[in-house]
Short mmCIF file of C-alpha atoms in Angstrom, two decimals:
data_model
loop_
_atom_site.label_atom_id
_atom_site.label_comp_id
_atom_site.label_asym_id
_atom_site.label_seq_id
_atom_site.Cartn_x
_atom_site.Cartn_y
_atom_site.Cartn_z
CA MET A 1 -6.49 15.89 9.56
CA CYS A 2 -6.85 13.00 6.87
CA HIS A 3 -9.23 11.04 7.07
CA SER A 4 -7.84 7.64 5.97
CA ILE A 5 -4.72 5.53 5.15
CA THR A 6 -4.27 6.76 2.08
CA ALA A 7 -4.49 10.55 2.90
CA LEU A 8 -2.13 10.32 5.61
CA ASP A 9 0.21 7.91 3.22
CA ALA A 10 -0.06 10.77 0.34
CA THR A 11 0.44 13.66 3.18
CA VAL A 12 3.45 12.81 5.11
CA CYS A 13 4.95 12.36 1.55
CA ASP A 14 5.37 16.23 1.32
CA CYS A 15 6.59 16.92 4.70
CA ARG A 16 9.13 19.43 5.44
CA ALA A 17 8.82 20.49 9.40
CA CYS A 18 12.39 19.49 10.12
CA PRO A 19 15.39 21.29 7.88
CA ARG A 20 18.16 19.50 9.01
CA LEU A 21 16.10 16.01 8.31
CA VAL A 22 15.17 18.19 4.95
CA ALA A 23 18.34 18.69 3.46
CA TRP A 24 20.02 15.06 4.82
CA ARG A 25 17.62 13.16 3.40
CA GLU A 26 17.97 15.03 -0.41
CA ARG A 27 21.89 15.03 0.20
CA VAL A 28 21.62 11.34 0.18
CA ALA A 29 19.83 11.38 -2.54
CA ARG A 30 21.84 13.46 -4.65
CA GLU A 31 25.31 11.82 -3.54
CA LYS A 32 23.65 8.44 -3.50
CA ARG A 33 25.36 5.01 -2.85
CA ALA A 34 28.33 3.82 -4.90
CA ALA A 35 26.12 0.25 -5.22
CA PHE A 36 23.43 2.03 -6.10
CA ARG A 37 24.58 4.98 -8.63
CA ASP A 38 22.34 4.02 -11.32
CA GLU A 39 19.03 4.48 -9.29
CA THR A 40 16.63 7.61 -8.94
CA TYR A 41 16.45 7.27 -4.88
CA TRP A 42 13.02 8.61 -3.25
CA GLY A 43 14.65 10.93 -0.86
CA ARG A 44 11.66 12.01 0.65
CA PRO A 45 9.52 11.70 3.96
CA VAL A 46 8.65 7.87 3.90
CA PRO A 47 4.74 6.60 5.04
CA GLY A 48 3.70 3.66 6.58
CA PHE A 49 3.06 0.81 4.67
CA GLY A 50 0.22 -2.09 4.71
CA PRO A 51 -3.24 -2.39 4.46
CA ALA A 52 -5.66 0.19 6.42
CA ASP A 53 -6.93 -2.51 8.28
CA ALA A 54 -3.73 -3.76 10.12
CA ARG A 55 -4.95 -5.40 13.51
CA LEU A 56 -1.21 -5.44 13.85
CA LEU A 57 1.51 -1.95 14.10
CA VAL A 58 4.96 -2.78 13.56
CA VAL A 59 7.20 0.27 15.25
CA GLY A 60 10.26 1.54 14.20
CA LEU A 61 12.60 4.03 14.56
CA ALA A 62 13.57 5.71 11.03
CA PRO A 63 14.29 5.05 7.23
CA ALA A 64 16.93 4.21 6.43
CA ALA A 65 19.26 7.01 4.78
CA HIS A 66 19.81 4.04 2.08
CA GLY A 67 16.69 1.98 2.42
CA GLY A 68 13.57 3.31 3.25
CA ASN A 69 14.95 6.56 2.03
CA ARG A 70 16.02 5.23 -1.61
CA THR A 71 13.04 2.71 -2.10
CA GLY A 72 10.40 4.49 -0.35
CA ARG A 73 9.30 2.14 1.62
CA MET A 74 9.62 1.47 5.50
CA PHE A 75 12.93 -1.30 6.12
CA THR A 76 12.76 -1.59 2.26
CA GLY A 77 16.03 -2.00 0.54
CA ASP A 78 18.29 -2.53 3.77
CA ARG A 79 19.96 -5.35 6.23
CA SER A 80 17.67 -4.58 8.87
CA GLY A 81 14.39 -5.16 6.13
CA GLU A 82 16.09 -8.23 5.19
CA ALA A 83 15.41 -9.83 8.63
CA LEU A 84 12.52 -8.07 9.11
CA PHE A 85 10.78 -9.60 6.36
CA ALA A 86 12.17 -12.81 6.21
CA ALA A 87 10.24 -12.63 10.19
CA LEU A 88 7.29 -11.77 9.18
CA HIS A 89 6.59 -14.23 5.90
CA ALA A 90 8.50 -17.35 7.85
CA VAL A 91 4.97 -16.48 10.67
CA GLY A 92 2.94 -16.10 8.18
CA LEU A 93 2.39 -12.35 8.11
CA ALA A 94 3.87 -11.54 4.88
CA ASN A 95 3.46 -12.86 1.22
CA GLN A 96 7.30 -13.27 0.65
CA PRO A 97 10.21 -12.70 2.27
CA THR A 98 12.43 -9.88 0.83
CA SER A 99 11.20 -6.23 0.70
CA THR A 100 14.19 -4.96 -2.16
CA ARG A 101 12.04 -2.13 -4.61
CA PHE A 102 8.68 -0.69 -4.19
CA ASP A 103 6.99 -2.49 -6.66
CA ASP A 104 8.16 -5.87 -5.98
CA GLY A 105 4.69 -7.16 -5.01
CA LEU A 106 5.12 -7.99 -1.47
CA GLN A 107 2.07 -7.90 0.69
CA LEU A 108 1.53 -7.61 4.09
CA PHE A 109 -1.18 -9.90 6.08
CA GLY A 110 -2.99 -7.97 8.46
CA THR A 111 0.17 -5.60 9.83
CA ARG A 112 1.49 -2.25 9.36
CA LEU A 113 4.98 -0.76 9.25
CA THR A 114 5.51 2.38 10.19
CA ALA A 115 7.84 4.64 11.74
CA PRO A 116 8.02 7.95 14.96
CA VAL A 117 10.24 10.10 12.67
CA HIS A 118 9.68 9.14 8.42
CA CYS A 119 12.97 10.70 7.84
CA ALA A 120 16.00 9.74 6.91
CA PRO A 121 18.14 10.97 9.83
CA PRO A 122 22.04 11.72 9.98
CA ARG A 123 23.63 7.93 12.19
CA ASN A 124 20.25 6.97 12.58
CA LYS A 125 19.93 9.22 15.44
CA PRO A 126 16.40 11.92 15.41
CA THR A 127 16.32 14.49 17.64
CA PRO A 128 13.92 15.02 20.20
CA ASP A 129 12.56 17.98 18.70
CA GLU A 130 12.53 16.23 15.34
CA ARG A 131 10.55 13.01 16.90
CA ASP A 132 8.15 15.39 18.68
CA ARG A 133 7.11 17.25 15.08
CA CYS A 134 6.59 14.09 13.45
CA SER A 135 4.38 12.30 16.24
CA HIS A 136 1.41 14.17 15.21
CA TRP A 137 1.48 11.61 11.88
CA LEU A 138 1.63 8.41 14.08
CA ARG A 139 -1.17 10.42 16.25
CA THR A 140 -3.55 10.16 13.41
CA GLU A 141 -2.21 7.21 11.97
CA LEU A 142 -3.22 5.51 15.32
CA ALA A 143 -6.51 7.16 14.96
CA LEU A 144 -7.34 5.95 11.71
CA LEU A 145 -5.81 2.27 12.84
CA THR A 146 -8.13 2.31 16.01
CA PRO A 147 -11.34 0.40 14.76
CA THR A 148 -8.94 -2.41 14.37
CA LEU A 149 -5.78 -2.19 15.66
CA ARG A 150 -4.92 -4.77 18.75
CA ALA A 151 -1.41 -4.84 19.26
CA ILE A 152 1.48 -3.09 18.46
CA VAL A 153 5.40 -4.69 18.30
CA VAL A 154 8.31 -1.69 18.92
CA LEU A 155 11.26 -2.17 17.58
CA GLY A 156 13.63 -1.03 20.02
CA ALA A 157 13.82 1.71 22.95
CA PHE A 158 13.78 4.54 20.90
CA GLY A 159 10.73 3.86 18.86
CA TRP A 160 9.27 2.95 22.71
CA GLN A 161 9.68 6.10 24.21
CA ALA A 162 8.30 7.80 21.65
CA LEU A 163 5.32 5.30 21.24
CA LEU A 164 4.10 6.16 24.89
CA PRO A 165 3.37 9.19 25.20
CA VAL A 166 1.53 9.42 21.79
CA LEU A 167 -0.83 5.87 22.40
CA ALA A 168 -1.53 8.77 26.41
CA SER A 169 -2.65 11.02 24.02
CA ALA A 170 -4.62 9.25 21.60
CA GLY A 171 -6.60 7.90 24.45
CA TRP A 172 -4.74 4.66 26.28
CA ILE A 173 -4.14 4.60 29.71
CA ILE A 174 0.19 4.21 30.87
CA PRO A 175 0.75 2.29 33.60
CA ARG A 176 2.54 4.59 35.69
CA PRO A 177 6.04 4.27 36.38
CA ARG A 178 6.07 3.76 32.58
CA PRO A 179 6.86 0.73 31.78
CA LYS A 180 10.51 0.35 30.57
CA PHE A 181 11.67 -1.04 27.25
CA GLY A 182 12.65 -4.55 26.91
CA HIS A 183 13.10 -7.36 24.32
CA GLY A 184 9.65 -9.58 25.32
CA ALA A 185 7.77 -6.98 27.21
CA GLN A 186 4.39 -7.33 27.15
CA ILE A 187 2.26 -4.86 28.32
CA THR A 188 -2.03 -4.63 27.86
CA LEU A 189 -3.33 -0.57 27.58
CA THR A 190 -6.74 0.35 28.66
CA PRO A 191 -8.52 2.79 26.48
CA THR A 192 -9.82 5.75 28.05
CA ASP A 193 -13.44 5.12 26.76
CA SER A 194 -14.71 2.07 27.35
CA SER A 195 -16.27 1.62 23.65
CA ARG A 196 -13.02 0.85 22.57
CA GLU A 197 -11.06 -2.80 22.98
CA PRO A 198 -7.76 -2.94 25.05
CA LEU A 199 -4.12 -3.02 23.10
CA ARG A 200 -1.19 -5.30 23.75
CA LEU A 201 2.18 -3.34 23.34
CA PHE A 202 4.97 -5.66 23.30
CA GLY A 203 8.67 -5.01 22.56
CA CYS A 204 10.96 -6.39 20.41
CA TYR A 205 15.35 -5.34 19.70
CA HIS A 206 15.22 -3.36 17.19
CA VAL A 207 16.55 -5.44 13.74
CA SER A 208 19.60 -3.11 13.60
CA GLN A 209 23.05 -5.03 11.92
CA GLN A 210 24.72 -4.27 15.78
CA ASN A 211 21.88 -6.60 17.02
CA THR A 212 21.42 -8.90 14.55
CA PHE A 213 24.75 -9.79 13.21
CA THR A 214 25.51 -9.94 17.09
CA GLY A 215 23.10 -12.22 17.81
CA ARG A 216 21.56 -10.07 19.91
CA LEU A 217 18.28 -10.61 18.31
CA THR A 218 17.96 -14.21 16.52
CA PRO A 219 15.40 -14.85 13.52
CA ALA A 220 14.04 -17.31 16.54
CA MET A 221 13.87 -13.98 18.94
CA LEU A 222 11.83 -12.00 16.50
CA GLU A 223 9.46 -14.48 15.26
CA ALA A 224 8.21 -15.54 19.08
CA VAL A 225 7.64 -12.22 19.91
CA LEU A 226 5.79 -11.79 15.91
CA VAL A 227 3.73 -14.90 16.70
CA ALA A 228 2.53 -13.39 19.90
CA ALA A 229 1.70 -10.55 18.56
CA ALA A 230 -0.17 -11.62 16.01
CA THR A 231 -1.51 -14.36 18.29
CA ALA A 232 -2.88 -11.53 20.74
CA ALA A 233 -3.99 -9.42 17.31
CA GLY A 234 -5.97 -11.88 16.68
CA LEU A 235 -3.86 -12.99 13.51
CA PRO A 236 -3.68 -16.33 12.36
CA THR A 237 0.09 -17.41 11.84
CA ALA A 238 2.10 -20.25 9.76
#
């Protein structure tokens, strides 16, 4: 088991546990999209991004083939990231509203980004087996963040369904019946260890183009969830 977030992030990058995802991410990195043909793609698992003492965790789905799989940073270089980082900056959780490349100077304040699957999947659809194979990374990340983590924003139903069993195995009591995903859903989870603090869980529609372009998820809706979660986590907002 990794004993620090830095070690975890470095170890994630070497994972080759899922043959289909390894083949896909490397094929995309070779063939590239025409607009990025002069760039060197990352083409590896994408680690989480943000401080090791984060109080707020944002959980997505998986890196995009020509976003995180190209740039090496979660939500960076694609339309989903444009919506997310603009909102994070608007509410005071990021130092700039854009995330275009790994070395662009972006900083997150008290906030970390991660995903239940760390490799770009074909058609943005990991299989249940791939999700489960990758779950130990998320479990380790939660364990390392436990001393400071107070709230989680889950972007989309896939992340919600993947996260709940991991939270249960990490020592959080999941209510029964199991809470359903919904935009604006809020749950307080009690730890099995009474020495730990409760954890607030927030649901938010995913920042996919399908949601942001159609208005199903507006900037105001996204910012409202982030503000509520940041407040629950004890973070200042703009």
